[in-house]
PDB file of C-alpha atoms and ligand atoms in Angstrom:
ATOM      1  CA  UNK A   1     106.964  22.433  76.682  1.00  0.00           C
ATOM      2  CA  UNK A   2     109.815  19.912  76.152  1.00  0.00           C
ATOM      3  CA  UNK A   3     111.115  18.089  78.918  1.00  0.00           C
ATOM      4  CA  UNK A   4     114.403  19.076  79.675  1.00  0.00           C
ATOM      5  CA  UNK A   5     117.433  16.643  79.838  1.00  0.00           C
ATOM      6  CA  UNK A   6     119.936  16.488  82.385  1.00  0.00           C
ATOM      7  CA  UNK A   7     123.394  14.254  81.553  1.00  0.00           C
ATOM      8  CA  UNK A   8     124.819  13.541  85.021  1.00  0.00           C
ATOM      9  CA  UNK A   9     128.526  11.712  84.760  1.00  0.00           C
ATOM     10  CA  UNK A  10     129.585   9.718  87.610  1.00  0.00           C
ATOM     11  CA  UNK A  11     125.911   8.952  89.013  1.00  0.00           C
ATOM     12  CA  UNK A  12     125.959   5.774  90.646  1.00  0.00           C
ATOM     13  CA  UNK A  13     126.768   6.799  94.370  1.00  0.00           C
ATOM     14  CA  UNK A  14     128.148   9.806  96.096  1.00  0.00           C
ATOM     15  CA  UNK A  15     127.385  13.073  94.820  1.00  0.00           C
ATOM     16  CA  UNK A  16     126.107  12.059  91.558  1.00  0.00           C
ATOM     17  CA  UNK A  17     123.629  10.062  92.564  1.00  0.00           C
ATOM     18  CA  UNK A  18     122.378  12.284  94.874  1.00  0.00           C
ATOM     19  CA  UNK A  19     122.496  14.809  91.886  1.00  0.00           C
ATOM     20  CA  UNK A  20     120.083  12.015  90.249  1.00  0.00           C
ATOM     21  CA  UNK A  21     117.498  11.370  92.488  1.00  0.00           C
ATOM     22  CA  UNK A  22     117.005  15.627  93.142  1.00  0.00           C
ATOM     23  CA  UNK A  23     116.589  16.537  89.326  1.00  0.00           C
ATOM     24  CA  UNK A  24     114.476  13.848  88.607  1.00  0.00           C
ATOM     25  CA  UNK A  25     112.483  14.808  91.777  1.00  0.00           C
ATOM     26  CA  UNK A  26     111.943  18.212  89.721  1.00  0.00           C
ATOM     27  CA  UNK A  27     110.811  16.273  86.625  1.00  0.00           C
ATOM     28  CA  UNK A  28     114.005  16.242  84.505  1.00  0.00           C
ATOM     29  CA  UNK A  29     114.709  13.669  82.638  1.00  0.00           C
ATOM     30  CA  UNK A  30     118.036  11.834  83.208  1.00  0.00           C
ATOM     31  CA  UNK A  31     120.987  10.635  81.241  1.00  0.00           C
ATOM     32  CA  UNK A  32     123.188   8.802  84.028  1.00  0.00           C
ATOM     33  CA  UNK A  33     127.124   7.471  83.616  1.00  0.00           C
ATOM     34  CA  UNK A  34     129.131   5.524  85.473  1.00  0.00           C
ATOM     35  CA  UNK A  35     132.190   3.188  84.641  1.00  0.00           C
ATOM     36  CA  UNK A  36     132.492   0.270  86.578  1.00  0.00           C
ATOM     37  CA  UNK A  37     128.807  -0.095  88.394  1.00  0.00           C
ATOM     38  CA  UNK A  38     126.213  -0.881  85.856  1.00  0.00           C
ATOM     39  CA  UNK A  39     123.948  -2.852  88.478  1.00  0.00           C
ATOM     40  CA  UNK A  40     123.753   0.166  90.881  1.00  0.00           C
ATOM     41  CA  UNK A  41     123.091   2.459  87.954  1.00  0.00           C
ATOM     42  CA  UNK A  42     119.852   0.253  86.533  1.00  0.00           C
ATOM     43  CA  UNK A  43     119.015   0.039  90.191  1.00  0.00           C
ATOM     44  CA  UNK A  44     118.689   3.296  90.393  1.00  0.00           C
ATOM     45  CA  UNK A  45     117.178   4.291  87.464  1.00  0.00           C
ATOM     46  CA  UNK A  46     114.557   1.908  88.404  1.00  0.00           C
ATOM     47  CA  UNK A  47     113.947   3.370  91.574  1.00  0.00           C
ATOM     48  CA  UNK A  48     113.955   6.788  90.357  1.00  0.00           C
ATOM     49  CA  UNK A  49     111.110   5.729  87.130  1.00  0.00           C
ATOM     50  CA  UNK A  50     109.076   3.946  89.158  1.00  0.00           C
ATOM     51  CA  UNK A  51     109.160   6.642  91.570  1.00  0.00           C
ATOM     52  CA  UNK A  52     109.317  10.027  89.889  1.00  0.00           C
ATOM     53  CA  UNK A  53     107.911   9.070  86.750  1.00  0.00           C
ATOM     54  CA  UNK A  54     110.620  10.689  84.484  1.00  0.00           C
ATOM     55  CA  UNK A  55     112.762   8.809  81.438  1.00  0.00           C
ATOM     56  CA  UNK A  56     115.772   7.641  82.221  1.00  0.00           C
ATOM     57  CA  UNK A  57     118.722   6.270  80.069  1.00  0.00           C
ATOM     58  CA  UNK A  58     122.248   4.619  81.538  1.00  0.00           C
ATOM     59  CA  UNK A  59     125.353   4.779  79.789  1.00  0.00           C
ATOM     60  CA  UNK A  60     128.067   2.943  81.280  1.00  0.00           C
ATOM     61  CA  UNK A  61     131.436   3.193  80.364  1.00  0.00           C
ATOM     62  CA  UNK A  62     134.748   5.487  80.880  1.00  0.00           C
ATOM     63  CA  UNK A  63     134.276   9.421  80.569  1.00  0.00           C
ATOM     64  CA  UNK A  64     138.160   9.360  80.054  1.00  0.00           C
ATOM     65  CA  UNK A  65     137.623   7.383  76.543  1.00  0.00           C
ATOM     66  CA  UNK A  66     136.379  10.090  74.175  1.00  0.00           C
ATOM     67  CA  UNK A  67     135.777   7.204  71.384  1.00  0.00           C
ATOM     68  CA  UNK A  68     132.838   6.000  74.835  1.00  0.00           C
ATOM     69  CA  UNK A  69     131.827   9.715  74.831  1.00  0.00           C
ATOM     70  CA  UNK A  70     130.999  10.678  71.515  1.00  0.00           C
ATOM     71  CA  UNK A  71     129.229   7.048  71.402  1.00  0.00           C
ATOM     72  CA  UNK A  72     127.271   7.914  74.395  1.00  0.00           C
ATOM     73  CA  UNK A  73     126.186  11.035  72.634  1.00  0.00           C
ATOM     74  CA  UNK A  74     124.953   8.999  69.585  1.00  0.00           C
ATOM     75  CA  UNK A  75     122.801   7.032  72.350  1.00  0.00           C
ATOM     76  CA  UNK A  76     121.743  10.248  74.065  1.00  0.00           C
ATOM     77  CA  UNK A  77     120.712  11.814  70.165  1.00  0.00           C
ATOM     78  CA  UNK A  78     118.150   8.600  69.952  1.00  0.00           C
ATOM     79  CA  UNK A  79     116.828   9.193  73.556  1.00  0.00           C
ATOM     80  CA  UNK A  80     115.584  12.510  73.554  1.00  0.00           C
ATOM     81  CA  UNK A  81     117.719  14.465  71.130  1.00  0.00           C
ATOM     82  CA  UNK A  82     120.483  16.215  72.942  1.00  0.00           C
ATOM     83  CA  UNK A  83     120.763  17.742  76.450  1.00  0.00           C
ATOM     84  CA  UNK A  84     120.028  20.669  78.451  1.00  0.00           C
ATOM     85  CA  UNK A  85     122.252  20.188  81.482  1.00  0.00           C
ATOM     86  CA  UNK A  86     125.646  19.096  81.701  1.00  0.00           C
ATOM     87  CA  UNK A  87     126.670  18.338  85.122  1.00  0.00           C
ATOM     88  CA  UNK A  88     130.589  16.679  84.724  1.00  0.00           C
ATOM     89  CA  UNK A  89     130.758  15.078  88.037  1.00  0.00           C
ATOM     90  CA  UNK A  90     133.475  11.974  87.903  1.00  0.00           C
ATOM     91  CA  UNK A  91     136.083  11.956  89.142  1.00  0.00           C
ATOM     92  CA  UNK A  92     138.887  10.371  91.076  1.00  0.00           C
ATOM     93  CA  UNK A  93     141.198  11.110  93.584  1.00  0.00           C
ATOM     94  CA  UNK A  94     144.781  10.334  93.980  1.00  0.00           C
ATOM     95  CA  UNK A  95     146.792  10.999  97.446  1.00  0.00           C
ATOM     96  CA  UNK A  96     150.515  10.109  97.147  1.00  0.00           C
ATOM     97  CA  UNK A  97     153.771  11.839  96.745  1.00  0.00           C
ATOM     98  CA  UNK A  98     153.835  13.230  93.396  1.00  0.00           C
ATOM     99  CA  UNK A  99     157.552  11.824  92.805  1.00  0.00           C
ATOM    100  CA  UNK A 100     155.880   8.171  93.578  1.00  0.00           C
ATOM    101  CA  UNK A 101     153.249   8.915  91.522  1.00  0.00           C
ATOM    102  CA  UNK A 102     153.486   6.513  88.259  1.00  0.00           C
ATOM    103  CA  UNK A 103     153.151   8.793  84.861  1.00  0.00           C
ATOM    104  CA  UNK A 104     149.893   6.092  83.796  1.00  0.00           C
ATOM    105  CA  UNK A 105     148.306   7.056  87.649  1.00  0.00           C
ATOM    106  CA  UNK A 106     149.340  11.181  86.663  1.00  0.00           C
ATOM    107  CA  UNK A 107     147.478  10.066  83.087  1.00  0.00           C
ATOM    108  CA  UNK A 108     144.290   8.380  84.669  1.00  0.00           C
ATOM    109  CA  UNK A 109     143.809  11.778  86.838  1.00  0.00           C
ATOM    110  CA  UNK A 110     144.151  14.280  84.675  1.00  0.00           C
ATOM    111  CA  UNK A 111     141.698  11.956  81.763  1.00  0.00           C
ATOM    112  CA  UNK A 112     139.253  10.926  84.004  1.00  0.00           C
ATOM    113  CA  UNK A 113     138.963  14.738  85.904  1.00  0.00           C
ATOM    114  CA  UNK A 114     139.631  16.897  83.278  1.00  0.00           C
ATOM    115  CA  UNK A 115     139.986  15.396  79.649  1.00  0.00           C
ATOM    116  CA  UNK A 116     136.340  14.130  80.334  1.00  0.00           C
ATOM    117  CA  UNK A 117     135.216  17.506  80.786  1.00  0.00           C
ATOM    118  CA  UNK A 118     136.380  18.471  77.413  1.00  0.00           C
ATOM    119  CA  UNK A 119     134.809  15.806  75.518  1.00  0.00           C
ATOM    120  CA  UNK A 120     131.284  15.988  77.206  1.00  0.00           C
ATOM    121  CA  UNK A 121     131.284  19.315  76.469  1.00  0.00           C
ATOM    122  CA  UNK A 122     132.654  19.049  73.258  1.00  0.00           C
ATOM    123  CA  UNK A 123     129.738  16.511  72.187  1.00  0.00           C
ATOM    124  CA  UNK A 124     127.074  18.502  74.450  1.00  0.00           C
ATOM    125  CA  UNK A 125     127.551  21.908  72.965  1.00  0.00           C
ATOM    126  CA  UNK A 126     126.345  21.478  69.497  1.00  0.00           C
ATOM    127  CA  UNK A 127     122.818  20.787  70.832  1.00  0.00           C
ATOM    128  CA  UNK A 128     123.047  23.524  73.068  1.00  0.00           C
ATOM    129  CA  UNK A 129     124.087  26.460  70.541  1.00  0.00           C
ATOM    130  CA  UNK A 130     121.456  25.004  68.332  1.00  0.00           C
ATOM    131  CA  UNK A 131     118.866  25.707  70.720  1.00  0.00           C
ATOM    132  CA  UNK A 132     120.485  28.792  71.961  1.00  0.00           C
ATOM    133  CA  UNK A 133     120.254  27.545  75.634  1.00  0.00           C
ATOM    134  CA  UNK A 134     121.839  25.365  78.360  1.00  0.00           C
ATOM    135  CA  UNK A 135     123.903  24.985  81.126  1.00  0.00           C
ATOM    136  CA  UNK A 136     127.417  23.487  81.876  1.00  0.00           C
ATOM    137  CA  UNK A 137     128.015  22.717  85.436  1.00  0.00           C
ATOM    138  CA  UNK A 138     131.347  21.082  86.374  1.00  0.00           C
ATOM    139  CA  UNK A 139     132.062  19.734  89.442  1.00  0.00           C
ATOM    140  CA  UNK A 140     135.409  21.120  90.993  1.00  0.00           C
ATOM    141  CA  UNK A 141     137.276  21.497  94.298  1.00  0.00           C
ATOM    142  CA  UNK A 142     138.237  23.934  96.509  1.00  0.00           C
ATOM    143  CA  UNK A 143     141.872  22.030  96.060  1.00  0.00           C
ATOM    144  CA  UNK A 144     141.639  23.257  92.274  1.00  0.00           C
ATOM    145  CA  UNK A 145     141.776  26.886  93.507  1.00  0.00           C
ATOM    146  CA  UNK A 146     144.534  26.250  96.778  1.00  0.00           C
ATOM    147  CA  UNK A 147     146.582  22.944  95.936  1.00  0.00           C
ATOM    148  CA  UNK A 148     146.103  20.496  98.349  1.00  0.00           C
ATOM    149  CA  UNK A 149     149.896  18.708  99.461  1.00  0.00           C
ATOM    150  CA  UNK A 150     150.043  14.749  98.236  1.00  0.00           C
ATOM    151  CA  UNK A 151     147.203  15.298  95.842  1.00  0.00           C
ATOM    152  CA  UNK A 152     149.256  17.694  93.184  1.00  0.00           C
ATOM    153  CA  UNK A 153     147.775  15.807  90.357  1.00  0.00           C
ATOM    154  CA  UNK A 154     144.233  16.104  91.663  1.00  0.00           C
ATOM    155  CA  UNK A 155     144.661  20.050  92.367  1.00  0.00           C
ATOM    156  CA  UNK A 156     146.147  20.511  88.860  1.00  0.00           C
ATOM    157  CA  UNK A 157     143.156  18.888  87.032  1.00  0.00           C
ATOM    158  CA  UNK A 158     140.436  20.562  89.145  1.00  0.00           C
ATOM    159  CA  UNK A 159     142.145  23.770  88.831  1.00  0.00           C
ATOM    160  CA  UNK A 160     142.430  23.222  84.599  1.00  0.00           C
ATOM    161  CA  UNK A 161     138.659  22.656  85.184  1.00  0.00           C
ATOM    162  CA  UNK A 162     138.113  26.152  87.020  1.00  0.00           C
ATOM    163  CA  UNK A 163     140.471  27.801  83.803  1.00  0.00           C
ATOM    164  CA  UNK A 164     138.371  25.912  81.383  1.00  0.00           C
ATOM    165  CA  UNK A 165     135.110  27.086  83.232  1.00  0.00           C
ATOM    166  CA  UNK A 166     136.180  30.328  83.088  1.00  0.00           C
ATOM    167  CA  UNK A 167     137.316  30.169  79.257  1.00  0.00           C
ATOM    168  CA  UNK A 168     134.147  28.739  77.732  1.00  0.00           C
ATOM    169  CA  UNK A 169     131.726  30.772  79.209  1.00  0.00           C
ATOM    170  CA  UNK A 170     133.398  33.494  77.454  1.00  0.00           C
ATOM    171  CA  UNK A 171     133.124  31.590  74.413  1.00  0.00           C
ATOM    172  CA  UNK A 172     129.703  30.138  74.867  1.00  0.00           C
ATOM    173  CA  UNK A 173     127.807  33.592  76.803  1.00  0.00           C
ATOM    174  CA  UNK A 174     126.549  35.043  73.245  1.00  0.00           C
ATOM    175  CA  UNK A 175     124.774  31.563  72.246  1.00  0.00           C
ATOM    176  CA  UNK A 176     123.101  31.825  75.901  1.00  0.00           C
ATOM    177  CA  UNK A 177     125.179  28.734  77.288  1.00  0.00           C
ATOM    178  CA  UNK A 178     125.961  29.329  80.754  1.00  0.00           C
ATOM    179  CA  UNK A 179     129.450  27.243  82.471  1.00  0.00           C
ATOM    180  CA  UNK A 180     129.950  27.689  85.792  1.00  0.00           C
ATOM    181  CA  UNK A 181     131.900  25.239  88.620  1.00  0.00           C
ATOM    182  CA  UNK A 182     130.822  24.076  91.905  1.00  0.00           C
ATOM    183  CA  UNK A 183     134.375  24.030  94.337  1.00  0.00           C
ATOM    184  CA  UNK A 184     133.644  21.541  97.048  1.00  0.00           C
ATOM    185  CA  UNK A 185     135.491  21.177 100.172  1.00  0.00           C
ATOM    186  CA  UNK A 186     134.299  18.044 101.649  1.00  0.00           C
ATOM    187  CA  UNK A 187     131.375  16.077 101.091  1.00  0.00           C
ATOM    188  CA  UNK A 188     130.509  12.805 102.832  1.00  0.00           C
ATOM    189  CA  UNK A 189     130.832  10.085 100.264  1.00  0.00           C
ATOM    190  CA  UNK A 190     132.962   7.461  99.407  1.00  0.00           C
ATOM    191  CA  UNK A 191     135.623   9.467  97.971  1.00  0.00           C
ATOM    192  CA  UNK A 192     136.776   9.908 101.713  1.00  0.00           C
ATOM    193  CA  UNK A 193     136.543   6.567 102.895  1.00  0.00           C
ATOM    194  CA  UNK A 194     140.257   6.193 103.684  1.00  0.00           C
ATOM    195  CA  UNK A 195     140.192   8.863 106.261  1.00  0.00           C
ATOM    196  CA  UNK A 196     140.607   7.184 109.801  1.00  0.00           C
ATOM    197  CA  UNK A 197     138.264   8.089 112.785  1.00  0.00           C
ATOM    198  CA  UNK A 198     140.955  10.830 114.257  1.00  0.00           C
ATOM    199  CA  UNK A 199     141.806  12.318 110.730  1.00  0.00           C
ATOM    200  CA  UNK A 200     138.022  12.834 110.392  1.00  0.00           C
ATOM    201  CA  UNK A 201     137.521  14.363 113.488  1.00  0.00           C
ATOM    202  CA  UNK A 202     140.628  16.992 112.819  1.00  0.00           C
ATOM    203  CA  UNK A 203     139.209  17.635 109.365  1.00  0.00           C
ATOM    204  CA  UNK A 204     135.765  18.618 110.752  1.00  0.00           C
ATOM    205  CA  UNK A 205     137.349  20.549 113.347  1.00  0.00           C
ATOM    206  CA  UNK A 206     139.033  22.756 110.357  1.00  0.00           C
ATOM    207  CA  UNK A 207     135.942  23.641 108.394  1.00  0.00           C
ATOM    208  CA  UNK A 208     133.706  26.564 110.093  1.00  0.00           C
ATOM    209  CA  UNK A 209     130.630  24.701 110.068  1.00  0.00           C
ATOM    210  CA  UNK A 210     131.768  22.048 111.629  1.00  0.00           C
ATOM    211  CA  UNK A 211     131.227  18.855 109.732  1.00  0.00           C
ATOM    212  CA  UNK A 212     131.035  17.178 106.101  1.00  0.00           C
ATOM    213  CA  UNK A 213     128.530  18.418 103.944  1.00  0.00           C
ATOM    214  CA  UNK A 214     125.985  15.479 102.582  1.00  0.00           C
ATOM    215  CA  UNK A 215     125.980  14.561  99.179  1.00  0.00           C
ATOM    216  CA  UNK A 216     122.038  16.278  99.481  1.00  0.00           C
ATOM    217  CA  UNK A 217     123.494  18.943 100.051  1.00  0.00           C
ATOM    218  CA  UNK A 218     126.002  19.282  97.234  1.00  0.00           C
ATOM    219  CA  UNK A 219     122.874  17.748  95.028  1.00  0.00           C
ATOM    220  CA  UNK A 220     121.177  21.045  96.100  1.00  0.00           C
ATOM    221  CA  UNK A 221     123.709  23.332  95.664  1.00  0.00           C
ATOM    222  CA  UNK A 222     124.299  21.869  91.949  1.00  0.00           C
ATOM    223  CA  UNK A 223     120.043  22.049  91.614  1.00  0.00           C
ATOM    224  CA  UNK A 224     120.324  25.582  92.120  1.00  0.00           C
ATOM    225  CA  UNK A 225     123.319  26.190  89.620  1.00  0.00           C
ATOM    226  CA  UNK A 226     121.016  24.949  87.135  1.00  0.00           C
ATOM    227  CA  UNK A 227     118.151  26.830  87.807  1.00  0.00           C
ATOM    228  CA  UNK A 228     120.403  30.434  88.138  1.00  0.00           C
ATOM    229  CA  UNK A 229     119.944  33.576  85.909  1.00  0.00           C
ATOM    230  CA  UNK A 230     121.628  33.049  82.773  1.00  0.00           C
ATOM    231  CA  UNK A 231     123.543  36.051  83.581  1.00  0.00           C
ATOM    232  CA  UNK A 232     125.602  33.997  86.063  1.00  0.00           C
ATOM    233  CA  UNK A 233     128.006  32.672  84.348  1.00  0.00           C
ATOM    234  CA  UNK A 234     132.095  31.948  84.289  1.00  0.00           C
ATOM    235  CA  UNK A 235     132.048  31.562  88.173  1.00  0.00           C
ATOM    236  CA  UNK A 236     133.779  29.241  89.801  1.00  0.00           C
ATOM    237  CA  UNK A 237     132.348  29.282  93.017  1.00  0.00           C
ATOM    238  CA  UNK A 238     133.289  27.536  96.842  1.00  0.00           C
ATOM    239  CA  UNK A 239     130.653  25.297  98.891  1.00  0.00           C
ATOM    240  CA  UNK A 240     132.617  24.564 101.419  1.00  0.00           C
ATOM    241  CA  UNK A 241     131.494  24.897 105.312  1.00  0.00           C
ATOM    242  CA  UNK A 242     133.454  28.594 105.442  1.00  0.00           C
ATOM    243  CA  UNK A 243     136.650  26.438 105.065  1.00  0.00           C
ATOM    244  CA  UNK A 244     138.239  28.928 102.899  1.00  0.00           C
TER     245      UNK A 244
HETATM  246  P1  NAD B   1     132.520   8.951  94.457  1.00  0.00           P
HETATM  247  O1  NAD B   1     133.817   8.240  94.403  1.00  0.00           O
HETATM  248  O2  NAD B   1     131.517   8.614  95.490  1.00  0.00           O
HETATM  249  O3  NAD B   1     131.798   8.882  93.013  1.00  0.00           O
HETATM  250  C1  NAD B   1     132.502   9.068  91.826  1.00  0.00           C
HETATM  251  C2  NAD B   1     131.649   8.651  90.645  1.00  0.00           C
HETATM  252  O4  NAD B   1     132.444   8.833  89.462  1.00  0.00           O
HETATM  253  C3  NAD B   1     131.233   7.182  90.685  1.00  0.00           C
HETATM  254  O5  NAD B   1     129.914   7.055  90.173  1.00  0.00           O
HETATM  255  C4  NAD B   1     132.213   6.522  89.696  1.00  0.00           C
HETATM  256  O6  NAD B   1     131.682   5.386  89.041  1.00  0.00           O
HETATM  257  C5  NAD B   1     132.391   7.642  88.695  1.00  0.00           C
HETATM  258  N1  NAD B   1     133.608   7.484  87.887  1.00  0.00           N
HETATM  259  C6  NAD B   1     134.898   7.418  88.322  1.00  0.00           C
HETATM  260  N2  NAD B   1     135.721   7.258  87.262  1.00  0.00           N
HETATM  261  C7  NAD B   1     134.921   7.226  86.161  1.00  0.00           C
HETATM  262  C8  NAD B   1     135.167   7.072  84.787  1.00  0.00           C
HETATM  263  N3  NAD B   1     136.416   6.924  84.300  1.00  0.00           N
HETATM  264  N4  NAD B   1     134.107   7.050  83.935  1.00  0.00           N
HETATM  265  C9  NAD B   1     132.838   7.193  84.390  1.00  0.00           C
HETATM  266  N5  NAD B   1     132.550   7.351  85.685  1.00  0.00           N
HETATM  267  C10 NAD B   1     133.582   7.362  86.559  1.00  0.00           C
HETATM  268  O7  NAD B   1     132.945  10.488  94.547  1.00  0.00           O
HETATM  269  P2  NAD B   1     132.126  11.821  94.917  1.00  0.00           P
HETATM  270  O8  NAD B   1     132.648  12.299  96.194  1.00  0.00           O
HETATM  271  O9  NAD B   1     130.672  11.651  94.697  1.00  0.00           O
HETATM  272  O10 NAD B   1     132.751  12.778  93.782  1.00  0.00           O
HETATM  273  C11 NAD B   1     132.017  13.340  92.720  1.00  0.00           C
HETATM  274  C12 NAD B   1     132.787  14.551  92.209  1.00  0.00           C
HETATM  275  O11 NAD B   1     132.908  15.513  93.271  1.00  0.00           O
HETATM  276  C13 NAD B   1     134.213  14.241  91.758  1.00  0.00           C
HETATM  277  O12 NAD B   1     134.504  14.959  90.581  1.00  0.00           O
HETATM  278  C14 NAD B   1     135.071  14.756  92.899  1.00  0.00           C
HETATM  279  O13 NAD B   1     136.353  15.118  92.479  1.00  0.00           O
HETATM  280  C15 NAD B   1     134.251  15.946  93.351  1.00  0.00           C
HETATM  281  N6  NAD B   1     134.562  16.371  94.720  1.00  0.00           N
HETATM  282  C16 NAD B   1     134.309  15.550  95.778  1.00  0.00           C
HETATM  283  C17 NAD B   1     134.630  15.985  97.057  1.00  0.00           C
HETATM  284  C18 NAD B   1     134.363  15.124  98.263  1.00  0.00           C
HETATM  285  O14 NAD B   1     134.798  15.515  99.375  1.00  0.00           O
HETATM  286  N7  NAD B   1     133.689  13.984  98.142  1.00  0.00           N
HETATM  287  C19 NAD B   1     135.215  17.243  97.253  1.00  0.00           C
HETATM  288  C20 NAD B   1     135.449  18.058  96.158  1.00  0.00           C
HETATM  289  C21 NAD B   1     135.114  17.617  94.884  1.00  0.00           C
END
């Protein structure tokens, strides 16, 4: 049987990279993106060959850029001939009042969170409808669904990703292409570095369970997306601690 592919955006730390180092652990092999960090990204594509034994390709550059897409794609076509899994994972965040907030820093947001997501999928899709199988996994927020104050842009362009989830798997059910989104609340990466000791503390006191989930554990919760009944599809659904 084929090996299947998995295209992970975003992989070199955090969530992504956790996302990595699990579906390679399960024998997939892995297309990884990031922008800025190609050293961390051959470093761990290293790591993960050497140690799982599964192909890997990198493709650095900006998932905003649909021109760096759809040239990715041409790389990813000589690699192993298109992609089973889809797993649109950068992203940035933005916290500032949205009346400071510069129209090129609403731009960079809504490109790099949600435009992205349209042009991977517009590039992976093809392949997938050809084969009559694969899976679309985006990677959203529970502020997507509730709107999170000082982070308007963010919340719009996860919550055009949970619209757009919701939209193509209607579109893509009857070629057997299942899209569904994974809402995080928090996760312990990088991404939250700018909370202070106190603000931390209040935060974990919010969420039910008590504390910020690991980037393992969002890996895992992503792992089993993929591996769900096809019949599962057009959900947008919360990983969260309870918090909501
Ligand atoms: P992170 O900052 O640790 O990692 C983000 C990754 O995206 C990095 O690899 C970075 O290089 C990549 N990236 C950023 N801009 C890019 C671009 N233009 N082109 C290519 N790659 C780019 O963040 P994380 O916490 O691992 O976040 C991953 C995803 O999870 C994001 O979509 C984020 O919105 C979402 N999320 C995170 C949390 C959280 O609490 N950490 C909560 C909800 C949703």
């Amino acid at each position: 049987m084929k090996q299947k592919t998995v295209l992970i955006t975003g992989a070199s730390r955090g969530i992504g990279q956790a996302a990595a180092l699990l579906f390679a652990q399960e024998g997939y092999y892995l297309v990884l993106n990031c922008m800025h960090s190609a050293d961390e990204l051959n470093a761990l594509s290293k790591i993960i060959e050497t140690k799982f034994s599964v192909k890997t390709l990198c493709c650095c550059g900006d998932i905003s850029d649909y021109a760096f897409v759809s040239h990715m794609f041409g790389q990813i076509e000589a690699f192993c001939g298109g992609i089973d899994i889809l797993i649109n994972n950068a992203g940035i965040s933005y916290i500032g009042l949205l009346s400071e907030m510069s129209p090129e820093d609403w731009n960079r947001v809504i490109s790099t969170n949600l435009t992205s997501v349209f042009s991977c999928c517009k590039c992976a899709i093809p392949y997938m409808v050809s084969q009559k199988s694969g899976k679309i996994i985006n990677v959203s927020s529970d502020w997507g669904i509730y709107g999170a104050s000082c982070e308007t842009a963010y919340s719009a362009a996860k919550g055009g990703m949970n619209a757009f989830t919701r939209a193509l798997a209607k579109e893509l059910a009857p070629s057997n292409i299942q899209v569904n989104a994974a809402a995080f609340g928090v996760i312990d990466t990088d991404m939250n570095q700018n909370l202070d000791e106190s603000e931390r503390r209040q935060l974990e006191d919010e969420i039910p369970s008590g504390y910020f989930a690991t980037p393992k554990e969002a890996a895992a919760f992503l792992l089993q997306l993929a591996k769900s009944p096809a019949y599962l599809t057009g959900q947008v659904i919360s990983f969260d601690g309870g918090w909501f």
